[in-house]
Each structure stands twice: as structure tokens, then as C-alpha cells.
PDB file of C-alpha atoms and ligand atoms in Angstrom:
ATOM      1  CA  MET H 952     -34.185  13.542 -31.495  1.00 42.00           C
ATOM      2  CA  LYS H 953     -32.041  13.337 -34.604  1.00 49.00           C
ATOM      3  CA  ALA H 954     -31.167  16.120 -37.005  1.00 50.00           C
ATOM      4  CA  THR H 955     -33.170  15.784 -40.189  1.00 48.00           C
ATOM      5  CA  GLN H 956     -32.353  16.299 -43.819  1.00 46.00           C
ATOM      6  CA  THR H 957     -34.486  19.455 -43.813  1.00 55.00           C
ATOM      7  CA  TYR H 958     -31.981  21.278 -41.556  1.00 69.00           C
ATOM      8  CA  SER H 959     -34.819  23.380 -40.197  1.00 72.00           C
ATOM      9  CA  GLY H 960     -34.171  24.576 -36.652  1.00 85.00           C
ATOM     10  CA  THR H 961     -30.762  22.879 -36.445  1.00 91.00           C
ATOM     11  CA  ILE H 962     -28.358  25.761 -37.203  1.00 91.00           C
ATOM     12  CA  GLU H 963     -27.256  27.799 -34.177  1.00 91.00           C
ATOM     13  CA  ARG H 964     -25.171  30.330 -36.110  1.00 93.00           C
ATOM     14  CA  GLU H 965     -23.245  30.866 -39.311  1.00 95.00           C
ATOM     15  CA  ILE H 966     -19.506  31.077 -38.623  1.00 97.00           C
ATOM     16  CA  TYR H 967     -18.209  31.848 -42.115  1.00 98.00           C
ATOM     17  CA  THR H 968     -20.375  32.837 -45.066  1.00 97.00           C
ATOM     18  CA  ARG H 969     -20.089  31.335 -48.518  1.00 97.00           C
ATOM     19  CA  GLU H 970     -18.378  34.571 -49.671  1.00 98.00           C
ATOM     20  CA  GLU H 971     -15.800  34.512 -46.856  1.00 98.00           C
ATOM     21  CA  ILE H 972     -14.967  30.900 -47.684  1.00 98.00           C
ATOM     22  CA  ALA H 973     -14.647  31.711 -51.399  1.00 98.00           C
ATOM     23  CA  HIS H 974     -12.318  34.588 -50.551  1.00 98.00           C
ATOM     24  CA  ALA H 975     -10.119  32.290 -48.411  1.00 98.00           C
ATOM     25  CA  ILE H 976     -10.007  29.697 -51.212  1.00 98.00           C
ATOM     26  CA  ASP H 977      -8.889  32.383 -53.686  1.00 98.00           C
ATOM     27  CA  ARG H 978      -6.089  33.429 -51.330  1.00 98.00           C
ATOM     28  CA  LEU H 979      -4.933  29.810 -50.886  1.00 98.00           C
ATOM     29  CA  ALA H 980      -5.048  29.352 -54.669  1.00 98.00           C
ATOM     30  CA  SER H 981      -2.751  32.323 -55.282  1.00 98.00           C
ATOM     31  CA  GLU H 982      -0.270  31.149 -52.633  1.00 98.00           C
ATOM     32  CA  ILE H 983      -0.168  27.621 -54.069  1.00 98.00           C
ATOM     33  CA  GLY H 984      -0.254  28.920 -57.655  1.00 98.00           C
ATOM     34  CA  SER H 985       2.815  31.088 -57.162  1.00 97.00           C
ATOM     35  CA  ASP H 986       4.751  28.469 -55.140  1.00 98.00           C
ATOM     36  CA  PHE H 987       4.300  25.921 -57.944  1.00 98.00           C
ATOM     37  CA  ALA H 988       4.399  28.361 -60.855  1.00 98.00           C
ATOM     38  CA  GLY H 989       5.243  26.603 -64.103  1.00 98.00           C
ATOM     39  CA  GLN H 990       5.441  23.167 -62.445  1.00 98.00           C
ATOM     40  CA  PRO H 991       3.026  20.220 -62.486  1.00 98.00           C
ATOM     41  CA  LEU H 992       0.930  19.865 -59.337  1.00 98.00           C
ATOM     42  CA  LEU H 993      -1.090  17.051 -57.790  1.00 98.00           C
ATOM     43  CA  LEU H 994      -3.841  18.190 -55.415  1.00 98.00           C
ATOM     44  CA  LEU H 995      -4.724  15.349 -53.075  1.00 98.00           C
ATOM     45  CA  GLY H 996      -8.135  15.893 -51.485  1.00 98.00           C
ATOM     46  CA  VAL H 997      -8.950  14.051 -48.259  1.00 98.00           C
ATOM     47  CA  LEU H 998     -12.447  12.558 -48.467  1.00 97.00           C
ATOM     48  CA  LYS H 999     -15.064  13.063 -47.596  1.00 94.00           C
ATOM     49  CA  GLY H1000     -14.636  16.418 -45.865  1.00 96.00           C
ATOM     50  CA  ALA H1001     -12.390  18.122 -48.412  1.00 97.00           C
ATOM     51  CA  LEU H1002     -14.563  17.338 -51.424  1.00 96.00           C
ATOM     52  CA  TYR H1003     -15.624  20.953 -51.971  1.00 98.00           C
ATOM     53  CA  VAL H1004     -12.320  22.496 -50.840  1.00 98.00           C
ATOM     54  CA  VAL H1005     -10.287  20.585 -53.391  1.00 98.00           C
ATOM     55  CA  THR H1006     -12.662  21.130 -56.310  1.00 98.00           C
ATOM     56  CA  ASP H1007     -13.061  24.856 -55.592  1.00 98.00           C
ATOM     57  CA  LEU H1008      -9.319  25.216 -55.004  1.00 98.00           C
ATOM     58  CA  ALA H1009      -8.447  23.452 -58.264  1.00 98.00           C
ATOM     59  CA  ARG H1010     -10.727  25.794 -60.209  1.00 98.00           C
ATOM     60  CA  ALA H1011      -9.412  28.857 -58.375  1.00 98.00           C
ATOM     61  CA  ILE H1012      -5.811  27.866 -59.174  1.00 98.00           C
ATOM     62  CA  ALA H1013      -6.756  27.744 -62.873  1.00 97.00           C
ATOM     63  CA  GLN H1014      -7.650  31.445 -62.600  1.00 96.00           C
ATOM     64  CA  THR H1015      -4.604  32.722 -60.723  1.00 96.00           C
ATOM     65  CA  ALA H1016      -2.206  35.084 -62.520  1.00 94.00           C
ATOM     66  CA  VAL H1017       0.774  32.804 -61.848  1.00 94.00           C
ATOM     67  CA  ARG H1018      -0.047  29.109 -61.830  1.00 95.00           C
ATOM     68  CA  PRO H1019       1.228  25.540 -62.167  1.00 97.00           C
ATOM     69  CA  SER H1020       1.823  24.122 -65.644  1.00 97.00           C
ATOM     70  CA  GLU H1021      -0.829  21.469 -64.948  1.00 97.00           C
ATOM     71  CA  VAL H1022      -3.081  20.485 -62.062  1.00 98.00           C
ATOM     72  CA  ILE H1023      -4.281  16.948 -61.428  1.00 98.00           C
ATOM     73  CA  VAL H1024      -6.841  16.224 -58.705  1.00 98.00           C
ATOM     74  CA  ASP H1025      -6.845  12.945 -56.828  1.00 98.00           C
ATOM     75  CA  TYR H1026      -8.492  11.711 -53.634  1.00 98.00           C
ATOM     76  CA  ILE H1027      -7.602   9.667 -50.615  1.00 98.00           C
ATOM     77  CA  CYS H1028     -10.257   8.597 -48.120  1.00 97.00           C
ATOM     78  CA  VAL H1029      -9.679   8.195 -44.390  1.00 94.00           C
ATOM     79  CA  SER H1030     -11.910   7.873 -41.382  1.00 88.00           C
ATOM     80  CA  SER H1031     -11.120   9.133 -37.887  1.00 77.00           C
ATOM     81  CA  TYR H1032     -14.448  10.216 -36.437  1.00 62.00           C
ATOM     82  CA  GLY H1033     -17.004   7.550 -37.326  1.00 59.00           C
ATOM     83  CA  ASN H1034     -20.300   9.142 -36.426  1.00 60.00           C
ATOM     84  CA  GLU H1035     -19.092  10.970 -33.334  1.00 67.00           C
ATOM     85  CA  THR H1036     -18.019  14.550 -32.668  1.00 72.00           C
ATOM     86  CA  ARG H1037     -14.756  13.452 -31.021  1.00 68.00           C
ATOM     87  CA  SER H1038     -11.982  11.721 -32.901  1.00 68.00           C
ATOM     88  CA  SER H1039     -11.434   8.054 -32.060  1.00 67.00           C
ATOM     89  CA  GLY H1040      -7.704   8.765 -32.303  1.00 75.00           C
ATOM     90  CA  GLU H1041      -7.400   5.937 -34.814  1.00 84.00           C
ATOM     91  CA  VAL H1042      -7.034   6.919 -38.458  1.00 91.00           C
ATOM     92  CA  ARG H1043      -8.103   4.282 -40.975  1.00 92.00           C
ATOM     93  CA  LEU H1044      -7.248   4.353 -44.678  1.00 95.00           C
ATOM     94  CA  LEU H1045     -10.461   3.634 -46.603  1.00 96.00           C
ATOM     95  CA  LYS H1046      -9.295   4.443 -50.132  1.00 97.00           C
ATOM     96  CA  ASP H1047      -5.777   5.033 -51.407  1.00 97.00           C
ATOM     97  CA  THR H1048      -4.730   7.427 -54.194  1.00 98.00           C
ATOM     98  CA  ALA H1049      -5.330   6.458 -57.807  1.00 97.00           C
ATOM     99  CA  GLU H1050      -2.262   8.437 -58.942  1.00 97.00           C
ATOM    100  CA  THR H1051       1.356   7.558 -58.148  1.00 97.00           C
ATOM    101  CA  VAL H1052       2.782  10.253 -55.898  1.00 98.00           C
ATOM    102  CA  THR H1053       6.475   9.354 -56.203  1.00 98.00           C
ATOM    103  CA  GLY H1054       8.411  12.204 -57.824  1.00 98.00           C
ATOM    104  CA  ARG H1055       5.353  14.500 -58.002  1.00 98.00           C
ATOM    105  CA  ASN H1056       4.624  17.857 -56.368  1.00 98.00           C
ATOM    106  CA  VAL H1057       1.830  16.988 -53.947  1.00 98.00           C
ATOM    107  CA  VAL H1058      -0.387  19.246 -51.861  1.00 98.00           C
ATOM    108  CA  ILE H1059      -2.571  17.378 -49.353  1.00 98.00           C
ATOM    109  CA  VAL H1060      -5.854  19.301 -49.096  1.00 98.00           C
ATOM    110  CA  GLU H1061      -7.785  18.919 -45.826  1.00 98.00           C
ATOM    111  CA  ASP H1062     -11.035  20.497 -44.700  1.00 98.00           C
ATOM    112  CA  ILE H1063     -10.122  21.001 -41.046  1.00 97.00           C
ATOM    113  CA  VAL H1064      -7.313  20.144 -38.659  1.00 97.00           C
ATOM    114  CA  ASP H1065      -8.228  19.504 -35.034  1.00 95.00           C
ATOM    115  CA  ASN H1066      -6.037  17.124 -32.990  1.00 94.00           C
ATOM    116  CA  GLY H1067      -3.725  16.752 -36.013  1.00 96.00           C
ATOM    117  CA  LEU H1068      -3.658  12.943 -36.135  1.00 95.00           C
ATOM    118  CA  THR H1069      -5.229  12.675 -39.581  1.00 95.00           C
ATOM    119  CA  LEU H1070      -2.772  15.057 -41.184  1.00 97.00           C
ATOM    120  CA  GLU H1071       0.157  13.472 -39.358  1.00 96.00           C
ATOM    121  CA  TYR H1072      -0.903  10.043 -40.653  1.00 96.00           C
ATOM    122  CA  LEU H1073      -1.347  11.283 -44.214  1.00 97.00           C
ATOM    123  CA  SER H1074       1.882  13.289 -44.291  1.00 97.00           C
ATOM    124  CA  ALA H1075       3.800  10.187 -43.165  1.00 97.00           C
ATOM    125  CA  LEU H1076       1.975   7.879 -45.606  1.00 97.00           C
ATOM    126  CA  ILE H1077       2.515  10.143 -48.625  1.00 98.00           C
ATOM    127  CA  GLY H1078       5.991  11.236 -47.487  1.00 98.00           C
ATOM    128  CA  GLU H1079       7.202   7.593 -47.454  1.00 98.00           C
ATOM    129  CA  ARG H1080       6.410   7.407 -51.160  1.00 98.00           C
ATOM    130  CA  LYS H1081       9.026  10.065 -51.939  1.00 98.00           C
ATOM    131  CA  PRO H1082       7.112  12.876 -53.653  1.00 98.00           C
ATOM    132  CA  ALA H1083       9.286  15.645 -55.183  1.00 98.00           C
ATOM    133  CA  ALA H1084       7.577  18.138 -52.847  1.00 98.00           C
ATOM    134  CA  LEU H1085       4.941  17.620 -50.160  1.00 98.00           C
ATOM    135  CA  ARG H1086       2.854  20.466 -48.697  1.00 98.00           C
ATOM    136  CA  THR H1087      -0.288  20.631 -46.610  1.00 98.00           C
ATOM    137  CA  CYS H1088      -3.279  22.909 -47.162  1.00 98.00           C
ATOM    138  CA  VAL H1089      -6.068  23.224 -44.598  1.00 98.00           C
ATOM    139  CA  LEU H1090      -9.149  25.380 -44.972  1.00 98.00           C
ATOM    140  CA  PHE H1091     -10.178  25.528 -41.294  1.00 98.00           C
ATOM    141  CA  ASP H1092      -7.630  25.460 -38.478  1.00 98.00           C
ATOM    142  CA  LYS H1093      -8.962  24.417 -35.043  1.00 97.00           C
ATOM    143  CA  PRO H1094      -5.770  24.586 -32.926  1.00 96.00           C
ATOM    144  CA  TYR H1095      -7.159  24.069 -29.396  1.00 96.00           C
ATOM    145  CA  HIS H1096      -6.776  20.294 -28.981  1.00 93.00           C
ATOM    146  CA  ARG H1097      -3.664  19.335 -30.948  1.00 94.00           C
ATOM    147  CA  ARG H1098      -2.241  15.982 -29.905  1.00 94.00           C
ATOM    148  CA  VAL H1099       0.623  16.132 -32.390  1.00 95.00           C
ATOM    149  CA  GLY H1100       2.494  18.971 -34.039  1.00 94.00           C
ATOM    150  CA  VAL H1101       1.658  19.226 -37.728  1.00 94.00           C
ATOM    151  CA  ARG H1102       3.098  21.500 -40.376  1.00 96.00           C
ATOM    152  CA  LEU H1103       0.460  23.607 -42.114  1.00 98.00           C
ATOM    153  CA  ASP H1104       1.883  25.192 -45.244  1.00 98.00           C
ATOM    154  CA  TYR H1105      -1.336  26.855 -46.402  1.00 98.00           C
ATOM    155  CA  THR H1106      -4.062  27.797 -43.900  1.00 98.00           C
ATOM    156  CA  GLY H1107      -7.419  29.336 -44.779  1.00 98.00           C
ATOM    157  CA  LEU H1108      -9.490  30.421 -41.780  1.00 98.00           C
ATOM    158  CA  SER H1109      -9.327  29.950 -38.036  1.00 98.00           C
ATOM    159  CA  CYS H1110     -12.125  27.889 -36.563  1.00 98.00           C
ATOM    160  CA  PRO H1111     -13.648  28.355 -33.101  1.00 97.00           C
ATOM    161  CA  ASP H1112     -13.408  25.570 -30.519  1.00 96.00           C
ATOM    162  CA  GLU H1113     -16.741  24.073 -31.625  1.00 95.00           C
ATOM    163  CA  PHE H1114     -17.889  21.094 -33.629  1.00 95.00           C
ATOM    164  CA  VAL H1115     -18.714  22.699 -36.974  1.00 97.00           C
ATOM    165  CA  VAL H1116     -20.535  21.578 -40.109  1.00 97.00           C
ATOM    166  CA  GLY H1117     -20.971  22.658 -43.710  1.00 97.00           C
ATOM    167  CA  TYR H1118     -18.772  23.166 -46.764  1.00 98.00           C
ATOM    168  CA  GLY H1119     -17.945  19.438 -46.701  1.00 98.00           C
ATOM    169  CA  LEU H1120     -17.924  18.930 -42.922  1.00 97.00           C
ATOM    170  CA  ASP H1121     -20.606  16.631 -41.563  1.00 95.00           C
ATOM    171  CA  TYR H1122     -22.324  15.491 -38.432  1.00 93.00           C
ATOM    172  CA  GLN H1123     -23.435  11.880 -38.885  1.00 91.00           C
ATOM    173  CA  GLU H1124     -23.079  12.386 -42.671  1.00 92.00           C
ATOM    174  CA  LEU H1125     -25.526  15.318 -42.657  1.00 93.00           C
ATOM    175  CA  PHE H1126     -24.903  19.024 -43.345  1.00 95.00           C
ATOM    176  CA  ARG H1127     -21.973  18.556 -45.750  1.00 96.00           C
ATOM    177  CA  ASN H1128     -23.843  20.374 -48.493  1.00 95.00           C
ATOM    178  CA  LEU H1129     -24.366  23.617 -46.566  1.00 95.00           C
ATOM    179  CA  PRO H1130     -22.462  26.251 -48.574  1.00 96.00           C
ATOM    180  CA  TYR H1131     -21.330  28.008 -45.362  1.00 97.00           C
ATOM    181  CA  LEU H1132     -19.673  26.911 -42.089  1.00 97.00           C
ATOM    182  CA  ALA H1133     -22.071  26.595 -39.174  1.00 96.00           C
ATOM    183  CA  GLN H1134     -22.435  25.641 -35.561  1.00 95.00           C
ATOM    184  CA  LEU H1135     -25.333  23.319 -34.734  1.00 93.00           C
ATOM    185  CA  GLN H1136     -27.829  23.790 -31.945  1.00 92.00           C
ATOM    186  CA  PRO H1137     -26.889  21.769 -28.828  1.00 89.00           C
ATOM    187  CA  TRP H1138     -30.016  19.571 -28.961  1.00 88.00           C
ATOM    188  CA  VAL H1139     -28.731  17.959 -32.153  1.00 88.00           C
ATOM    189  CA  PHE H1140     -25.993  16.203 -30.134  1.00 87.00           C
ATOM    190  CA  GLN H1141     -28.197  15.122 -27.272  1.00 82.00           C
ATOM    191  CA  SER H1142     -28.623  11.596 -28.589  1.00 64.00           C
ATOM    192  CA  GLU H1143     -24.814  11.005 -28.415  1.00 60.00           C
TER     193      GLU H1143
HETATM  194  P1  LIG C2328      -8.033  15.550 -36.628  1.00 54.43           P
HETATM  195  O1  LIG C2328      -7.433  14.205 -36.930  1.00 54.43           O
HETATM  196  O2  LIG C2328      -8.606  15.638 -35.235  1.00 54.43           O
HETATM  197  O3  LIG C2328      -7.117  16.721 -36.936  1.00 54.43           O
HETATM  198  O4  LIG C2328      -9.325  15.720 -37.494  1.00 54.43           O
HETATM  199  C1  LIG C2328      -9.331  15.724 -38.837  1.00 54.43           C
HETATM  200  C2  LIG C2328     -10.673  15.251 -39.385  1.00 54.43           C
HETATM  201  O5  LIG C2328     -11.694  15.208 -38.388  1.00 54.43           O
HETATM  202  C3  LIG C2328     -11.144  16.215 -40.423  1.00 54.43           C
HETATM  203  O6  LIG C2328     -10.710  15.851 -41.688  1.00 54.43           O
HETATM  204  C4  LIG C2328     -12.654  16.132 -40.296  1.00 54.43           C
HETATM  205  O7  LIG C2328     -13.155  15.134 -41.138  1.00 54.43           O
HETATM  206  C5  LIG C2328     -12.906  15.740 -38.858  1.00 54.43           C
HETATM  207  N1  LIG C2328     -13.283  16.910 -38.023  1.00 54.43           N
HETATM  208  C6  LIG C2328     -12.501  17.589 -37.144  1.00 54.43           C
HETATM  209  N2  LIG C2328     -13.188  18.601 -36.571  1.00 54.43           N
HETATM  210  C7  LIG C2328     -14.431  18.561 -37.100  1.00 54.43           C
HETATM  211  C8  LIG C2328     -15.624  19.373 -36.927  1.00 54.43           C
HETATM  212  O8  LIG C2328     -15.677  20.361 -36.160  1.00 54.43           O
HETATM  213  N3  LIG C2328     -16.712  19.004 -37.663  1.00 54.43           N
HETATM  214  C9  LIG C2328     -16.703  17.953 -38.522  1.00 54.43           C
HETATM  215  N4  LIG C2328     -15.621  17.184 -38.716  1.00 54.43           N
HETATM  216  C10 LIG C2328     -14.496  17.479 -38.023  1.00 54.43           C
END
């Protein structure tokens, strides 16, 4: 049986509420805002998962007491999971940045870090282009199955050792639009 667009009967439990996520985003915004106070900043959201993180973060930074002189949002799109719940281990670049990153202050904004391969790939790719500063920001940290060591400069919330959905994270492209982070009922994965 496949999960349906109605979401009825598919959510096992809510892990973080919309309010807890908003609170974490505000905290990340003040950390980033003060580190880049008075300087231009490029927020680089990793699609598709970070689509809400980067937009909410950009707006939260605009409201911090100390903030960058300007914030530009750009996107890069990679794929590492396909439609599965385990990473293939191969990261593919699907869409590059529109902005030039050379000489800019760049913060890569990710939804979640699990084995670390995606962030390692992106840090190397962007780092080669010689940004003035390069930092990483991750909303959900799932540290149990790291295959590579990655530097997380800004971390939001710890994530249990589960496949999670919501707030941008999907299972087979579904559930991204849940405003909270959730664990799915086991039957949803039975067709895998
Ligand atoms: P990593 O390369 O294993 O660190 O995984 C990074 C990417 O895998 C994230 O950007 C997500 O798109 C995806 N991912 C990792 N864990 C989950 C999860 O629990 N649910 C949905 N997507 C996930």
C-alpha cells in the first residue's frame, strides 16, 4: 500500500512541532546574523529538502537585532536518496547555483545531515570556487550513521535515528509540506 496525498493514518508521531522548529530557526538566524553583522551574505539552500529552512531563515535573519548588510538567497539542487529511505551514497548535482560564489560569504543551508556525504560533496564543490567565507547550517542533525566527518557551523535540532518527514523532508516526494517533523507509520515503507 502506498502513502496517499491525504496523509490520513500515515503519521506515527510528531517529533518537533511547528513552534519548536520556528524557535530553532530564530536561534540559527541570530547566530548567523551576528557572525555576519554588517557584511553581505549569500544563503545557499539545498533543494529540495531545505526549501522551507532557507526561506524561513532568510526572513528570520531580516528581523535579528544584529544582521548582515544584505542577504541574497540562492539554490543548488542535489539528489542522494532517489525514492528510497537509505542514501545511495552517490551525490548527483541536478542544478548549480545561479549566483557566483567566488569572493562571497556563503552559508550552505541543509535540511538534515545523516551520513554526511551530501554536505561533504557540497562543501568541496563550493569551497573550490574560493568563497570569502564558507559555513554550513543544518536544521536537523542525525549523527548515528556518519560515513564522513563534516563540519557543522550552525545546528538546529537533534534528530532521532529514524527516517523523518515534514518541513521540507519527503518520502517518495510526499509529506514535504507538513509544517512539523514527523515519523511515519511502519506500513508506509512496506512496499520498499
Ligand atoms: P546525507 O548525505 O546522508 O547526510 O543526507 C543528506 C540528504 O538526505 C538530506 O538533504 C535529505 O534530503 C536526505 N535525508 C537524510 N535523512 C533523511 C530523512 O530522515 N528523511 C528524509 N530525507 C532524508
